[in-house]
XYZ file of C-alpha atoms in Angstrom:
348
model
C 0.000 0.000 0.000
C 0.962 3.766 -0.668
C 1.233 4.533 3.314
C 3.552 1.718 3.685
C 6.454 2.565 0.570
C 6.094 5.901 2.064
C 7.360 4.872 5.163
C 10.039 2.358 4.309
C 10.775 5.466 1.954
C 11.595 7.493 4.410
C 12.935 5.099 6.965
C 15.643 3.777 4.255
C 16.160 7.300 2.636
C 17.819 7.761 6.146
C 20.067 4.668 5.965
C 22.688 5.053 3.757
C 25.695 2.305 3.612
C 29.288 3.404 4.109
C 31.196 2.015 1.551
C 28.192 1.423 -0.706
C 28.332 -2.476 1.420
C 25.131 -4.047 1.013
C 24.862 -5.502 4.796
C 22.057 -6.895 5.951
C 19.294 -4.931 7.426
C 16.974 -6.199 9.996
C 13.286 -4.785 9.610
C 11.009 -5.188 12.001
C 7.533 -3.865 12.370
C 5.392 -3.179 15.858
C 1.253 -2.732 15.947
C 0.198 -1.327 19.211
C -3.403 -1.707 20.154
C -5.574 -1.319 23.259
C -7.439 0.718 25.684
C -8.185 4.451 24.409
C -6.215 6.608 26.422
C -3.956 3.264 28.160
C -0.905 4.806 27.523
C 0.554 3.353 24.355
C 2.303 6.534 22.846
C 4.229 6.612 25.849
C 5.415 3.303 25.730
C 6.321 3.445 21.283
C 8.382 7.267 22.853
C 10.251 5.454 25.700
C 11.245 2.662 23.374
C 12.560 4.855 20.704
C 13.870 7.003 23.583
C 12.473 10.488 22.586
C 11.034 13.015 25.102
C 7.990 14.044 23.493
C 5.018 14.592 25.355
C 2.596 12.056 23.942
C -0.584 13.491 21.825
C -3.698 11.443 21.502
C -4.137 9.075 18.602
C -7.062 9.733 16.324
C -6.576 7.316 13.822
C -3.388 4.652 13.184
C -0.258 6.976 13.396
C 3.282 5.501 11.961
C 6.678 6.151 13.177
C 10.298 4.161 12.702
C 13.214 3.983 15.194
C 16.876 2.883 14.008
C 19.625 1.128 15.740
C 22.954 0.149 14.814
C 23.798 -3.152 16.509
C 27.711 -2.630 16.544
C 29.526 0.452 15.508
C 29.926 1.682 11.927
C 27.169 -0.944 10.940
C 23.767 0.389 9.112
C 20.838 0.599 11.355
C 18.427 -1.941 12.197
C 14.844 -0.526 11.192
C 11.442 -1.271 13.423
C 8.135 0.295 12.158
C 6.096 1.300 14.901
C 1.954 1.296 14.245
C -0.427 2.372 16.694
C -3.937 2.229 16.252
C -5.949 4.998 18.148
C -9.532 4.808 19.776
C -9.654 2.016 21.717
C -11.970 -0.835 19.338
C -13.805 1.730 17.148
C -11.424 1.543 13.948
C -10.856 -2.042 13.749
C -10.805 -1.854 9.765
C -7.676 -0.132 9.933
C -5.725 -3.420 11.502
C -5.486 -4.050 7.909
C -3.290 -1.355 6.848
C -0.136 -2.116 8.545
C -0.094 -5.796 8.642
C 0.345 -7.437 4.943
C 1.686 -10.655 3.304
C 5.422 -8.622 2.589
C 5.929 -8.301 6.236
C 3.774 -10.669 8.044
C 6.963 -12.529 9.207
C 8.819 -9.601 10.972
C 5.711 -8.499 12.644
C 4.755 -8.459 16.215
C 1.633 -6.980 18.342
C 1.583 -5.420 21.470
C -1.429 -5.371 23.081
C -2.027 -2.340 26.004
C -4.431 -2.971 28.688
C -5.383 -0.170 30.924
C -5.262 -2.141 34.502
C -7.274 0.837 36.253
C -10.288 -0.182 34.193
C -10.849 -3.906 34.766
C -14.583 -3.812 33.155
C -13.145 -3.004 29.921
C -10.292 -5.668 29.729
C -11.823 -8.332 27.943
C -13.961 -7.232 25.736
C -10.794 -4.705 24.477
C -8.938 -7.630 24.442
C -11.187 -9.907 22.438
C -11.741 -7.948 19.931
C -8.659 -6.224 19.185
C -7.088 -9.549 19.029
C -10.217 -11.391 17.325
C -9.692 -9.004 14.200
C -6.014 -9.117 14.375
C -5.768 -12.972 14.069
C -8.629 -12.939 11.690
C -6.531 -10.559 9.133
C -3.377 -12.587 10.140
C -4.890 -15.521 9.018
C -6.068 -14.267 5.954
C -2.911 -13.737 5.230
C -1.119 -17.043 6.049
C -4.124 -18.930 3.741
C -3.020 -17.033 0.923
C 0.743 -17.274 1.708
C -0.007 -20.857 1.824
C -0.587 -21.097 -1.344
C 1.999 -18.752 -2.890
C 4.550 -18.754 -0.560
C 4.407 -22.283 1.741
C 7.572 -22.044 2.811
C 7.185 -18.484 4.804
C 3.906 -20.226 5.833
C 5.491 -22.983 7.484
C 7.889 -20.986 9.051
C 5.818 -18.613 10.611
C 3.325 -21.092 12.062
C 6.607 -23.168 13.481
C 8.149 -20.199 15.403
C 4.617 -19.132 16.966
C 4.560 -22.957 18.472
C 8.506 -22.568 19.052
C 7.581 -20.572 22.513
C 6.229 -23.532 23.827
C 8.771 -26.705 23.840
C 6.730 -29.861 22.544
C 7.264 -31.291 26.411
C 5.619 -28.945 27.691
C 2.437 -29.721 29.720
C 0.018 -27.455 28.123
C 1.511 -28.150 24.498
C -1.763 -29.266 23.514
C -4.224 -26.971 25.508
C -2.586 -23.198 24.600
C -3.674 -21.527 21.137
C -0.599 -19.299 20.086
C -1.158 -16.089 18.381
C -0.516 -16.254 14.940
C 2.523 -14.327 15.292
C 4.328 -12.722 18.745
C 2.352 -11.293 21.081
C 3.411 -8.795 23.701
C 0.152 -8.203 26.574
C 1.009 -4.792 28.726
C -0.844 -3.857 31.628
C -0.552 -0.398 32.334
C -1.413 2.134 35.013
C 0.301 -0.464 37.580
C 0.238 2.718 39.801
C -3.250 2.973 39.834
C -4.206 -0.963 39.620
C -1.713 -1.230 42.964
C -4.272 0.436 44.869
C -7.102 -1.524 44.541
C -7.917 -4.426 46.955
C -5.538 -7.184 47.009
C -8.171 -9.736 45.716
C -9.569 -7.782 42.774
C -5.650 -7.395 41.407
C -5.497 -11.165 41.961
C -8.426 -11.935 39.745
C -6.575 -9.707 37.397
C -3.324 -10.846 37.703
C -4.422 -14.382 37.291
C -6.832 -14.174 34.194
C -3.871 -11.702 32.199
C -1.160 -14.572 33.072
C -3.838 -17.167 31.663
C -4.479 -14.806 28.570
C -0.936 -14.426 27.910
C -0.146 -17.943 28.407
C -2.763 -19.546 26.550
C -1.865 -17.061 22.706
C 2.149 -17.581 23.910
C 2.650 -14.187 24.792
C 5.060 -12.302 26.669
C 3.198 -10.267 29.792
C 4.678 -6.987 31.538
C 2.952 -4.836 33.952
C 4.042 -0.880 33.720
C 3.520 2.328 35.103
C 4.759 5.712 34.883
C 7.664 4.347 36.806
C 11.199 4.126 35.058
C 12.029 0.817 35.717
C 8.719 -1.395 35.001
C 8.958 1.063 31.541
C 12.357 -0.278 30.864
C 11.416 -3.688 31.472
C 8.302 -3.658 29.463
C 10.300 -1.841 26.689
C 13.394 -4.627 26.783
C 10.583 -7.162 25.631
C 9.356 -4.912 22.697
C 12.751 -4.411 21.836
C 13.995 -7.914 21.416
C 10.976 -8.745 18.817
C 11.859 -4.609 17.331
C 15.613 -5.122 17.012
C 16.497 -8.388 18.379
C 18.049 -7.227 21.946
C 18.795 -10.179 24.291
C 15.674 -11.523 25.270
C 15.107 -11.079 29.087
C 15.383 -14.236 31.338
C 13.605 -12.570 34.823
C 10.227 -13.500 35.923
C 7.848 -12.394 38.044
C 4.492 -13.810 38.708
C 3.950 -12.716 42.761
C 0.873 -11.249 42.123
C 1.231 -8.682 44.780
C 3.794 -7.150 42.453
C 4.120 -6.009 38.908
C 4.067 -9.319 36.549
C 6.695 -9.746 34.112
C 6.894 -12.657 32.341
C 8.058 -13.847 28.760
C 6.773 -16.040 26.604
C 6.232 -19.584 27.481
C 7.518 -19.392 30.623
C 4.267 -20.178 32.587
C 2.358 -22.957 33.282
C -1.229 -23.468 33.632
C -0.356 -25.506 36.911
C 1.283 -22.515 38.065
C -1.552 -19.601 37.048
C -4.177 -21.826 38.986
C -7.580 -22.851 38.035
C -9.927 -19.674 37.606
C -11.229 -17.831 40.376
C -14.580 -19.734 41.257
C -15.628 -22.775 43.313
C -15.716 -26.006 41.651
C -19.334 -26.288 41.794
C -19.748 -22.850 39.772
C -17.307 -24.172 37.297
C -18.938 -27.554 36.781
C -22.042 -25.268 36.074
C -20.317 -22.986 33.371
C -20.832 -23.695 29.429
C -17.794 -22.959 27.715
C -16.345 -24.237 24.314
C -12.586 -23.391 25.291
C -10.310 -22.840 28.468
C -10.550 -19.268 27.243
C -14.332 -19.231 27.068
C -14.523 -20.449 30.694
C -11.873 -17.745 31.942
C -13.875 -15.305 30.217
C -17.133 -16.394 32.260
C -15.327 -16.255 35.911
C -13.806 -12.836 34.695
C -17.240 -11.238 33.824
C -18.624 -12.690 36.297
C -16.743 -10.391 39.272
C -16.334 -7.816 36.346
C -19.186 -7.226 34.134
C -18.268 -5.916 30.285
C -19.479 -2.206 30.698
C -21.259 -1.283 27.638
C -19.005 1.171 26.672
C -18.493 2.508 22.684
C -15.124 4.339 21.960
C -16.538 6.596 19.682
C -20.539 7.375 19.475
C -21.857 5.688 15.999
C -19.125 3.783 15.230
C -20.646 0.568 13.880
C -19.383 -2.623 15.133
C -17.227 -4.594 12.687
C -18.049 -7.956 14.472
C -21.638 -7.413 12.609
C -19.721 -7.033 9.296
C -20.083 -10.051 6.946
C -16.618 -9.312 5.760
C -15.170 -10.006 9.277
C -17.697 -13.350 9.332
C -15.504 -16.167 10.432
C -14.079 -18.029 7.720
C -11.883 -20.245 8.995
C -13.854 -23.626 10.087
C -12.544 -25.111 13.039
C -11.954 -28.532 12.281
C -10.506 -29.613 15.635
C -13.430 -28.751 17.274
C -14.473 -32.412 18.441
C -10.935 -32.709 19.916
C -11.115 -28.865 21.482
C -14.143 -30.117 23.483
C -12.636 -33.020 24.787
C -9.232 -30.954 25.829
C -11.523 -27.866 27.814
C -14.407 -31.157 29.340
C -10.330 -32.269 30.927
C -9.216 -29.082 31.352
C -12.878 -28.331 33.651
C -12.644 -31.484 35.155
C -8.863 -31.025 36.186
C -9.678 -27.615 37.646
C -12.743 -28.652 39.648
C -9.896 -31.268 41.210
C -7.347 -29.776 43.600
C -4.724 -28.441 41.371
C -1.957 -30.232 43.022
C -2.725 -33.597 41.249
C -3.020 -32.237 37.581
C -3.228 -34.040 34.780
C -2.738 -32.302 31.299
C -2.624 -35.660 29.791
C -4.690 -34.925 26.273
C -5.563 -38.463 25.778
């Protein structure tokens, strides 16, 4: 598309090689969604470094950063996407995301902590439109380019080694994920067993598409964290090792190194989650979640119309594993309704 040669335009007018070398360039490009005003221009200016004050986003604003990995070598590129107004402009998902760059393309996903009523459903369908383009994409790679098909669909399952207990329960994200909570500050206030409830259900989340998770305020250091994680997908920085999942602090944690033993079965009795109807592990999540925090019927922007009642966004991708889905989530419920201690993620 015209936006896009514009920007790698103007992102490689500013790269000249010394020498005339060709060397190779690493390209990278970012999409940040989430909450309307959650704090994701702060986040794209802190990893680039600059000390602008952020301005709203109105629609999907573009910007590159550059770094040279060693001295007198040319600079690494990452495109950096963000997507204003919360869920109201869906469509434009499309715009940045296309077959020529599918493979050096990540998402980060900002969720405003301080408004727990809204997480879900921002989260749903940000990502539900996301992976639906993202998909599109891969079917039609598949057929003209299988090889970059493969290869994305291996690294997505890479996060999770093939011995790994939830192997066959988790439902990567077509490509990498970052989840950041923000407003830590604010979320650090509220009562112990709320942020729990929260805590829990992002580390499930995050878990269960193979994403990395980072919780981050205004504060220097959770910033630096969360922006060492965007970082090593934007230009390739050593990928961080620490972990924290004490739920009375910040949560940082990279991808694939949870467990669903470790997160916990949701936050309800076992007699309210032998009662719940769910299709998924997700689905059931989802259902404990809204039950302590009901989806506030909030619109971004007044007459937007919904793009989940577009035909174009229909579904088109039949699930053929269904059968075996609803075997994996009746073990998963009947695990978590045991005590948690004696586990079995055996999918057989």
């Amino acid at each position: 598309g015209t936006l896009w040669d514009l920007a790698i335009a103007e992102a490689k007018r500013e790269n000249p090689d010394d020498d005339g070398k060709r060397v190779e360039v690493w390209e990278k490009s970012m999409l940040f969604v989430g909450n309307k005003n959650g704090g994701k221009t702060t986040i794209i200016l802190r990893c680039l470094e600059r000390e602008e004050i952020p301005k709203p986003t109105l629609a999907l604003e573009y910007t590159f950063g550059r770094r040279a990995r060693r001295h007198n070598t040319p600079k690494d590129i990452a495109h950096f996407w963000e997507l204003g107004g919360g869920t109201s402009l869906l469509e434009l998902i499309r715009i940045p995301i296309t077959s020529h760059n599918v493979r050096s393309f990540a998402v980060v996903l900002v969720l405003d902590l301080s408004k727990p009523n809204e997480l879900w459903t921002t989260m749903e369908k940000l990502l539900q439109v996301t992976r639906n383009h993202v998909n599109k994409i891969l079917t039609k790679l598949e057929k003209t380019n299988p090889e970059v098909a493969t290869e994305i669909k291996q690294k997505m399952r890479n996060n999770l080694q093939r011995d790994h207990p939830d192997y066959e329960l988790v439902d990567p994200f077509p490509i990498p994920l970052v989840i950041i909570g923000s407003k830590y500050d604010i979320f650090h206030e509220f009562d112990s067993e709320v942020r729990k409830i929260i805590s829990k259900t992002l580390r499930f989340i995050s878990h269960y598409y193979g994403a990395s998770l980072a919780f981050t305020s205004k504060s220097e250091s959770l910033l630096l964290k969360a922006r060492g994680l965007i970082n090593y997908l934007a230009f390739g920085w050593d990928k961080s090792k620490s972990v924290s999942v004490d739920h009375s602090k910040p949560l940082f944690i990279p991808a694939g190194l949870d467990s669903l033993s470790q997160i916990g079965p949701p936050p309800a009795s076992d007699s309210d989650i032998g009662k719940m109807r769910a299709n998924t592990p997700l689905e059931l999540w989802k259902k404990v979640f809204e039950k302590t925090f009901p989806p506030k019927n909030f619109c971004d922007l007044q007459d937007t119309k919904d793009p989940a009642q577009d035909l174009q966004y229909a579904e088109y991708e039949v699930d053929v594993m269904r059968a075996q889905k609803n075997q994996e989530l009746e073990q998963y419920k009947r695990n978590a309704s045991k005590s948690w201690k004696e586990m079995d993620f055996d999918p057989d």
